[in-house]
Amino acid sequence: MAFRQLFIAARDIPDFDVISAHQLVVDGALLGSGQGVVPGLGNVDPRGYRNLVDAAGTVVAAAEAISADMAAKNGQ
């Protein structure tokens, strides 16, 4: 089953949460109504992932959070 199909199939199952641990699909997990993420890189950049989770549900807000976080890390 494809990643996207898993989230779609599980969306309406009561008391069933889908959580992704793969940092390359965090954005897709959150956009696909995943309830959380546990990325390995969260240990390196916890604030960046926290910003993504806080912005989940709003693609524009998530993109802005990523851009702001990257700018801050680059001293801009």
PDB file of N, CA and C in Angstrom:
ATOM      1  N   MET A   1       0.846  -1.172   0.000  1.00  0.00           N
ATOM      2  CA  MET A   1       0.000   0.000   0.000  1.00  0.00           C
ATOM      3  C   MET A   1       0.893   1.237   0.000  1.00  0.00           C
ATOM      4  N   ALA A   2       0.585   2.169  -0.848  1.00  0.00           N
ATOM      5  CA  ALA A   2       1.358   3.404  -0.941  1.00  0.00           C
ATOM      6  C   ALA A   2       1.136   4.273   0.293  1.00  0.00           C
ATOM      7  N   PHE A   3       2.117   5.090   0.569  1.00  0.00           N
ATOM      8  CA  PHE A   3       2.083   5.979   1.732  1.00  0.00           C
ATOM      9  C   PHE A   3       0.801   6.802   1.788  1.00  0.00           C
ATOM     10  N   ARG A   4       0.465   7.449   0.694  1.00  0.00           N
ATOM     11  CA  ARG A   4      -0.726   8.297   0.644  1.00  0.00           C
ATOM     12  C   ARG A   4      -1.998   7.484   0.864  1.00  0.00           C
ATOM     13  N   GLN A   5      -2.047   6.307   0.286  1.00  0.00           N
ATOM     14  CA  GLN A   5      -3.224   5.453   0.437  1.00  0.00           C
ATOM     15  C   GLN A   5      -3.418   5.026   1.886  1.00  0.00           C
ATOM     16  N   LEU A   6      -2.327   4.811   2.599  1.00  0.00           N
ATOM     17  CA  LEU A   6      -2.415   4.440   4.010  1.00  0.00           C
ATOM     18  C   LEU A   6      -3.114   5.526   4.814  1.00  0.00           C
ATOM     19  N   PHE A   7      -2.715   6.757   4.608  1.00  0.00           N
ATOM     20  CA  PHE A   7      -3.333   7.857   5.344  1.00  0.00           C
ATOM     21  C   PHE A   7      -4.804   8.022   4.978  1.00  0.00           C
ATOM     22  N   ILE A   8      -5.113   7.876   3.707  1.00  0.00           N
ATOM     23  CA  ILE A   8      -6.508   8.002   3.271  1.00  0.00           C
ATOM     24  C   ILE A   8      -7.342   6.872   3.859  1.00  0.00           C
ATOM     25  N   ALA A   9      -6.820   5.655   3.827  1.00  0.00           N
ATOM     26  CA  ALA A   9      -7.560   4.501   4.341  1.00  0.00           C
ATOM     27  C   ALA A   9      -7.779   4.593   5.849  1.00  0.00           C
ATOM     28  N   ALA A  10      -6.812   5.142   6.563  1.00  0.00           N
ATOM     29  CA  ALA A  10      -6.892   5.183   8.027  1.00  0.00           C
ATOM     30  C   ALA A  10      -7.622   6.404   8.562  1.00  0.00           C
ATOM     31  N   ARG A  11      -7.896   7.365   7.719  1.00  0.00           N
ATOM     32  CA  ARG A  11      -8.463   8.641   8.168  1.00  0.00           C
ATOM     33  C   ARG A  11      -9.760   8.487   8.966  1.00  0.00           C
ATOM     34  N   ASP A  12     -10.608   7.562   8.567  1.00  0.00           N
ATOM     35  CA  ASP A  12     -11.923   7.435   9.208  1.00  0.00           C
ATOM     36  C   ASP A  12     -12.023   6.274  10.192  1.00  0.00           C
ATOM     37  N   ILE A  13     -10.908   5.666  10.548  1.00  0.00           N
ATOM     38  CA  ILE A  13     -10.933   4.577  11.525  1.00  0.00           C
ATOM     39  C   ILE A  13     -10.905   5.192  12.923  1.00  0.00           C
ATOM     40  N   PRO A  14     -11.944   4.942  13.722  1.00  0.00           N
ATOM     41  CA  PRO A  14     -11.986   5.532  15.066  1.00  0.00           C
ATOM     42  C   PRO A  14     -10.814   5.046  15.934  1.00  0.00           C
ATOM     43  N   ASP A  15     -10.271   5.952  16.710  1.00  0.00           N
ATOM     44  CA  ASP A  15      -9.200   5.646  17.668  1.00  0.00           C
ATOM     45  C   ASP A  15      -7.974   5.002  17.020  1.00  0.00           C
ATOM     46  N   PHE A  16      -7.680   5.375  15.778  1.00  0.00           N
ATOM     47  CA  PHE A  16      -6.512   4.841  15.077  1.00  0.00           C
ATOM     48  C   PHE A  16      -5.679   6.015  14.594  1.00  0.00           C
ATOM     49  N   ASP A  17      -4.476   6.139  15.117  1.00  0.00           N
ATOM     50  CA  ASP A  17      -3.589   7.235  14.741  1.00  0.00           C
ATOM     51  C   ASP A  17      -2.499   6.737  13.801  1.00  0.00           C
ATOM     52  N   VAL A  18      -2.167   7.547  12.825  1.00  0.00           N
ATOM     53  CA  VAL A  18      -1.057   7.245  11.925  1.00  0.00           C
ATOM     54  C   VAL A  18       0.059   8.235  12.233  1.00  0.00           C
ATOM     55  N   ILE A  19       1.230   7.696  12.531  1.00  0.00           N
ATOM     56  CA  ILE A  19       2.389   8.515  12.864  1.00  0.00           C
ATOM     57  C   ILE A  19       3.540   8.066  11.971  1.00  0.00           C
ATOM     58  N   SER A  20       4.216   9.011  11.345  1.00  0.00           N
ATOM     59  CA  SER A  20       5.336   8.699  10.455  1.00  0.00           C
ATOM     60  C   SER A  20       6.656   8.979  11.157  1.00  0.00           C
ATOM     61  N   ALA A  21       7.636   8.115  10.915  1.00  0.00           N
ATOM     62  CA  ALA A  21       8.960   8.322  11.498  1.00  0.00           C
ATOM     63  C   ALA A  21      10.000   8.698  10.450  1.00  0.00           C
ATOM     64  N   HIS A  22       9.623   8.762   9.213  1.00  0.00           N
ATOM     65  CA  HIS A  22      10.578   9.021   8.129  1.00  0.00           C
ATOM     66  C   HIS A  22      10.602  10.518   7.827  1.00  0.00           C
ATOM     67  N   GLN A  23      11.744  11.174   8.063  1.00  0.00           N
ATOM     68  CA  GLN A  23      11.811  12.631   7.909  1.00  0.00           C
ATOM     69  C   GLN A  23      11.555  13.112   6.491  1.00  0.00           C
ATOM     70  N   LEU A  24      11.727  12.269   5.494  1.00  0.00           N
ATOM     71  CA  LEU A  24      11.496  12.699   4.114  1.00  0.00           C
ATOM     72  C   LEU A  24      10.018  12.820   3.762  1.00  0.00           C
ATOM     73  N   VAL A  25       9.153  12.284   4.603  1.00  0.00           N
ATOM     74  CA  VAL A  25       7.718  12.346   4.302  1.00  0.00           C
ATOM     75  C   VAL A  25       6.911  13.036   5.402  1.00  0.00           C
ATOM     76  N   VAL A  26       7.587  13.778   6.263  1.00  0.00           N
ATOM     77  CA  VAL A  26       6.893  14.480   7.348  1.00  0.00           C
ATOM     78  C   VAL A  26       5.820  15.417   6.804  1.00  0.00           C
ATOM     79  N   ASP A  27       6.160  16.198   5.788  1.00  0.00           N
ATOM     80  CA  ASP A  27       5.175  17.129   5.237  1.00  0.00           C
ATOM     81  C   ASP A  27       3.971  16.388   4.680  1.00  0.00           C
ATOM     82  N   GLY A  28       4.208  15.299   3.963  1.00  0.00           N
ATOM     83  CA  GLY A  28       3.108  14.505   3.421  1.00  0.00           C
ATOM     84  C   GLY A  28       2.274  13.864   4.512  1.00  0.00           C
ATOM     85  N   ALA A  29       2.925  13.422   5.583  1.00  0.00           N
ATOM     86  CA  ALA A  29       2.191  12.821   6.697  1.00  0.00           C
ATOM     87  C   ALA A  29       1.258  13.838   7.341  1.00  0.00           C
ATOM     88  N   LEU A  30       1.751  15.038   7.555  1.00  0.00           N
ATOM     89  CA  LEU A  30       0.931  16.070   8.186  1.00  0.00           C
ATOM     90  C   LEU A  30      -0.171  16.550   7.253  1.00  0.00           C
ATOM     91  N   LEU A  31       0.147  16.677   5.969  1.00  0.00           N
ATOM     92  CA  LEU A  31      -0.880  17.080   5.004  1.00  0.00           C
ATOM     93  C   LEU A  31      -1.922  15.987   4.822  1.00  0.00           C
ATOM     94  N   GLY A  32      -1.509  14.741   5.011  1.00  0.00           N
ATOM     95  CA  GLY A  32      -2.421  13.619   4.833  1.00  0.00           C
ATOM     96  C   GLY A  32      -3.194  13.272   6.082  1.00  0.00           C
ATOM     97  N   SER A  33      -3.274  14.170   7.006  1.00  0.00           N
ATOM     98  CA  SER A  33      -4.019  14.039   8.264  1.00  0.00           C
ATOM     99  C   SER A  33      -3.372  13.077   9.251  1.00  0.00           C
ATOM    100  N   GLY A  34      -2.059  12.904   9.156  1.00  0.00           N
ATOM    101  CA  GLY A  34      -1.356  12.120  10.162  1.00  0.00           C
ATOM    102  C   GLY A  34      -1.430  12.828  11.507  1.00  0.00           C
ATOM    103  N   GLN A  35      -1.439  12.057  12.568  1.00  0.00           N
ATOM    104  CA  GLN A  35      -1.585  12.652  13.895  1.00  0.00           C
ATOM    105  C   GLN A  35      -0.259  13.060  14.516  1.00  0.00           C
ATOM    106  N   GLY A  36       0.830  12.669  13.894  1.00  0.00           N
ATOM    107  CA  GLY A  36       2.115  13.057  14.453  1.00  0.00           C
ATOM    108  C   GLY A  36       3.269  12.498  13.652  1.00  0.00           C
ATOM    109  N   VAL A  37       4.461  12.920  14.007  1.00  0.00           N
ATOM    110  CA  VAL A  37       5.677  12.461  13.348  1.00  0.00           C
ATOM    111  C   VAL A  37       6.762  12.252  14.399  1.00  0.00           C
ATOM    112  N   VAL A  38       7.655  11.318  14.125  1.00  0.00           N
ATOM    113  CA  VAL A  38       8.782  11.046  15.004  1.00  0.00           C
ATOM    114  C   VAL A  38      10.030  10.912  14.126  1.00  0.00           C
ATOM    115  N   PRO A  39      10.448  12.016  13.489  1.00  0.00           N
ATOM    116  CA  PRO A  39      11.584  11.946  12.575  1.00  0.00           C
ATOM    117  C   PRO A  39      12.911  11.893  13.327  1.00  0.00           C
ATOM    118  N   GLY A  40      13.847  11.111  12.803  1.00  0.00           N
ATOM    119  CA  GLY A  40      15.172  11.046  13.418  1.00  0.00           C
ATOM    120  C   GLY A  40      15.845  12.403  13.466  1.00  0.00           C
ATOM    121  N   LEU A  41      15.647  13.206  12.432  1.00  0.00           N
ATOM    122  CA  LEU A  41      16.257  14.538  12.408  1.00  0.00           C
ATOM    123  C   LEU A  41      15.609  15.499  13.398  1.00  0.00           C
ATOM    124  N   GLY A  42      14.522  15.082  14.025  1.00  0.00           N
ATOM    125  CA  GLY A  42      13.907  15.898  15.065  1.00  0.00           C
ATOM    126  C   GLY A  42      14.852  16.110  16.239  1.00  0.00           C
ATOM    127  N   ASN A  43      15.821  15.212  16.405  1.00  0.00           N
ATOM    128  CA  ASN A  43      16.829  15.380  17.451  1.00  0.00           C
ATOM    129  C   ASN A  43      17.821  16.476  17.097  1.00  0.00           C
ATOM    130  N   VAL A  44      18.013  16.701  15.802  1.00  0.00           N
ATOM    131  CA  VAL A  44      18.947  17.712  15.322  1.00  0.00           C
ATOM    132  C   VAL A  44      18.265  19.070  15.204  1.00  0.00           C
ATOM    133  N   ASP A  45      17.021  19.055  14.758  1.00  0.00           N
ATOM    134  CA  ASP A  45      16.282  20.300  14.501  1.00  0.00           C
ATOM    135  C   ASP A  45      14.871  20.236  15.096  1.00  0.00           C
ATOM    136  N   PRO A  46      14.773  20.139  16.421  1.00  0.00           N
ATOM    137  CA  PRO A  46      13.445  20.010  17.017  1.00  0.00           C
ATOM    138  C   PRO A  46      12.540  21.211  16.752  1.00  0.00           C
ATOM    139  N   ARG A  47      13.109  22.414  16.743  1.00  0.00           N
ATOM    140  CA  ARG A  47      12.281  23.604  16.515  1.00  0.00           C
ATOM    141  C   ARG A  47      11.678  23.605  15.110  1.00  0.00           C
ATOM    142  N   GLY A  48      12.475  23.217  14.130  1.00  0.00           N
ATOM    143  CA  GLY A  48      11.975  23.172  12.760  1.00  0.00           C
ATOM    144  C   GLY A  48      10.801  22.215  12.611  1.00  0.00           C
ATOM    145  N   TYR A  49      10.911  21.042  13.228  1.00  0.00           N
ATOM    146  CA  TYR A  49       9.803  20.080  13.150  1.00  0.00           C
ATOM    147  C   TYR A  49       8.609  20.545  13.983  1.00  0.00           C
ATOM    148  N   ARG A  50       8.868  21.183  15.112  1.00  0.00           N
ATOM    149  CA  ARG A  50       7.767  21.726  15.917  1.00  0.00           C
ATOM    150  C   ARG A  50       6.995  22.765  15.109  1.00  0.00           C
ATOM    151  N   ASN A  51       7.720  23.626  14.387  1.00  0.00           N
ATOM    152  CA  ASN A  51       7.068  24.630  13.543  1.00  0.00           C
ATOM    153  C   ASN A  51       6.213  23.976  12.469  1.00  0.00           C
ATOM    154  N   LEU A  52       6.707  22.891  11.880  1.00  0.00           N
ATOM    155  CA  LEU A  52       5.923  22.178  10.868  1.00  0.00           C
ATOM    156  C   LEU A  52       4.640  21.613  11.458  1.00  0.00           C
ATOM    157  N   VAL A  53       4.752  20.983  12.618  1.00  0.00           N
ATOM    158  CA  VAL A  53       3.571  20.402  13.259  1.00  0.00           C
ATOM    159  C   VAL A  53       2.577  21.493  13.627  1.00  0.00           C
ATOM    160  N   ASP A  54       3.077  22.611  14.144  1.00  0.00           N
ATOM    161  CA  ASP A  54       2.182  23.714  14.506  1.00  0.00           C
ATOM    162  C   ASP A  54       1.461  24.286  13.290  1.00  0.00           C
ATOM    163  N   ALA A  55       2.111  24.243  12.132  1.00  0.00           N
ATOM    164  CA  ALA A  55       1.521  24.803  10.914  1.00  0.00           C
ATOM    165  C   ALA A  55       0.713  23.773  10.122  1.00  0.00           C
ATOM    166  N   ALA A  56       0.675  22.539  10.600  1.00  0.00           N
ATOM    167  CA  ALA A  56      -0.030  21.475   9.871  1.00  0.00           C
ATOM    168  C   ALA A  56      -1.474  21.874   9.604  1.00  0.00           C
ATOM    169  N   GLY A  57      -1.926  21.517   8.427  1.00  0.00           N
ATOM    170  CA  GLY A  57      -3.292  21.841   8.036  1.00  0.00           C
ATOM    171  C   GLY A  57      -3.365  23.072   7.170  1.00  0.00           C
ATOM    172  N   THR A  58      -2.325  23.855   7.170  1.00  0.00           N
ATOM    173  CA  THR A  58      -2.282  25.053   6.344  1.00  0.00           C
ATOM    174  C   THR A  58      -0.990  25.020   5.538  1.00  0.00           C
ATOM    175  N   VAL A  59      -1.099  24.675   4.274  1.00  0.00           N
ATOM    176  CA  VAL A  59       0.083  24.527   3.433  1.00  0.00           C
ATOM    177  C   VAL A  59       0.902  25.810   3.389  1.00  0.00           C
ATOM    178  N   VAL A  60       0.234  26.933   3.251  1.00  0.00           N
ATOM    179  CA  VAL A  60       0.945  28.210   3.176  1.00  0.00           C
ATOM    180  C   VAL A  60       1.686  28.482   4.482  1.00  0.00           C
ATOM    181  N   ALA A  61       1.036  28.255   5.605  1.00  0.00           N
ATOM    182  CA  ALA A  61       1.674  28.485   6.903  1.00  0.00           C
ATOM    183  C   ALA A  61       2.866  27.548   7.088  1.00  0.00           C
ATOM    184  N   ALA A  62       2.745  26.309   6.638  1.00  0.00           N
ATOM    185  CA  ALA A  62       3.849  25.360   6.753  1.00  0.00           C
ATOM    186  C   ALA A  62       5.030  25.817   5.908  1.00  0.00           C
ATOM    187  N   ALA A  63       4.765  26.268   4.690  1.00  0.00           N
ATOM    188  CA  ALA A  63       5.835  26.755   3.813  1.00  0.00           C
ATOM    189  C   ALA A  63       6.507  27.982   4.416  1.00  0.00           C
ATOM    190  N   GLU A  64       5.724  28.879   4.993  1.00  0.00           N
ATOM    191  CA  GLU A  64       6.283  30.073   5.624  1.00  0.00           C
ATOM    192  C   GLU A  64       7.130  29.703   6.838  1.00  0.00           C
ATOM    193  N   ALA A  65       6.677  28.711   7.611  1.00  0.00           N
ATOM    194  CA  ALA A  65       7.432  28.273   8.785  1.00  0.00           C
ATOM    195  C   ALA A  65       8.775  27.688   8.368  1.00  0.00           C
ATOM    196  N   ILE A  66       8.778  26.905   7.304  1.00  0.00           N
ATOM    197  CA  ILE A  66      10.025  26.319   6.812  1.00  0.00           C
ATOM    198  C   ILE A  66      10.964  27.416   6.328  1.00  0.00           C
ATOM    199  N   SER A  67      10.446  28.366   5.563  1.00  0.00           N
ATOM    200  CA  SER A  67      11.271  29.457   5.035  1.00  0.00           C
ATOM    201  C   SER A  67      11.855  30.301   6.157  1.00  0.00           C
ATOM    202  N   ALA A  68      11.048  30.625   7.153  1.00  0.00           N
ATOM    203  CA  ALA A  68      11.517  31.438   8.278  1.00  0.00           C
ATOM    204  C   ALA A  68      12.588  30.699   9.068  1.00  0.00           C
ATOM    205  N   ASP A  69      12.383  29.401   9.277  1.00  0.00           N
ATOM    206  CA  ASP A  69      13.347  28.612  10.025  1.00  0.00           C
ATOM    207  C   ASP A  69      14.673  28.525   9.276  1.00  0.00           C
ATOM    208  N   MET A  70      14.612  28.316   7.970  1.00  0.00           N
ATOM    209  CA  MET A  70      15.832  28.243   7.162  1.00  0.00           C
ATOM    210  C   MET A  70      16.555  29.587   7.144  1.00  0.00           C
ATOM    211  N   ALA A  71      15.803  30.679   7.046  1.00  0.00           N
ATOM    212  CA  ALA A  71      16.412  32.012   7.050  1.00  0.00           C
ATOM    213  C   ALA A  71      17.107  32.277   8.384  1.00  0.00           C
ATOM    214  N   ALA A  72      16.464  31.876   9.484  1.00  0.00           N
ATOM    215  CA  ALA A  72      17.049  32.083  10.806  1.00  0.00           C
ATOM    216  C   ALA A  72      18.349  31.298  10.955  1.00  0.00           C
ATOM    217  N   LYS A  73      18.377  30.104  10.419  1.00  0.00           N
ATOM    218  CA  LYS A  73      19.583  29.279  10.513  1.00  0.00           C
ATOM    219  C   LYS A  73      20.714  29.828   9.654  1.00  0.00           C
ATOM    220  N   ASN A  74      20.353  30.533   8.601  1.00  0.00           N
ATOM    221  CA  ASN A  74      21.355  31.118   7.711  1.00  0.00           C
ATOM    222  C   ASN A  74      21.700  32.551   8.100  1.00  0.00           C
ATOM    223  N   GLY A  75      21.173  33.021   9.233  1.00  0.00           N
ATOM    224  CA  GLY A  75      21.478  34.356   9.724  1.00  0.00           C
ATOM    225  C   GLY A  75      20.866  35.483   8.931  1.00  0.00           C
ATOM    226  N   GLN A  76      19.736  35.225   8.305  1.00  0.00           N
ATOM    227  CA  GLN A  76      19.087  36.264   7.496  1.00  0.00           C
ATOM    228  C   GLN A  76      17.909  36.859   8.224  1.00  0.00           C
TER     229      GLN A  76
END
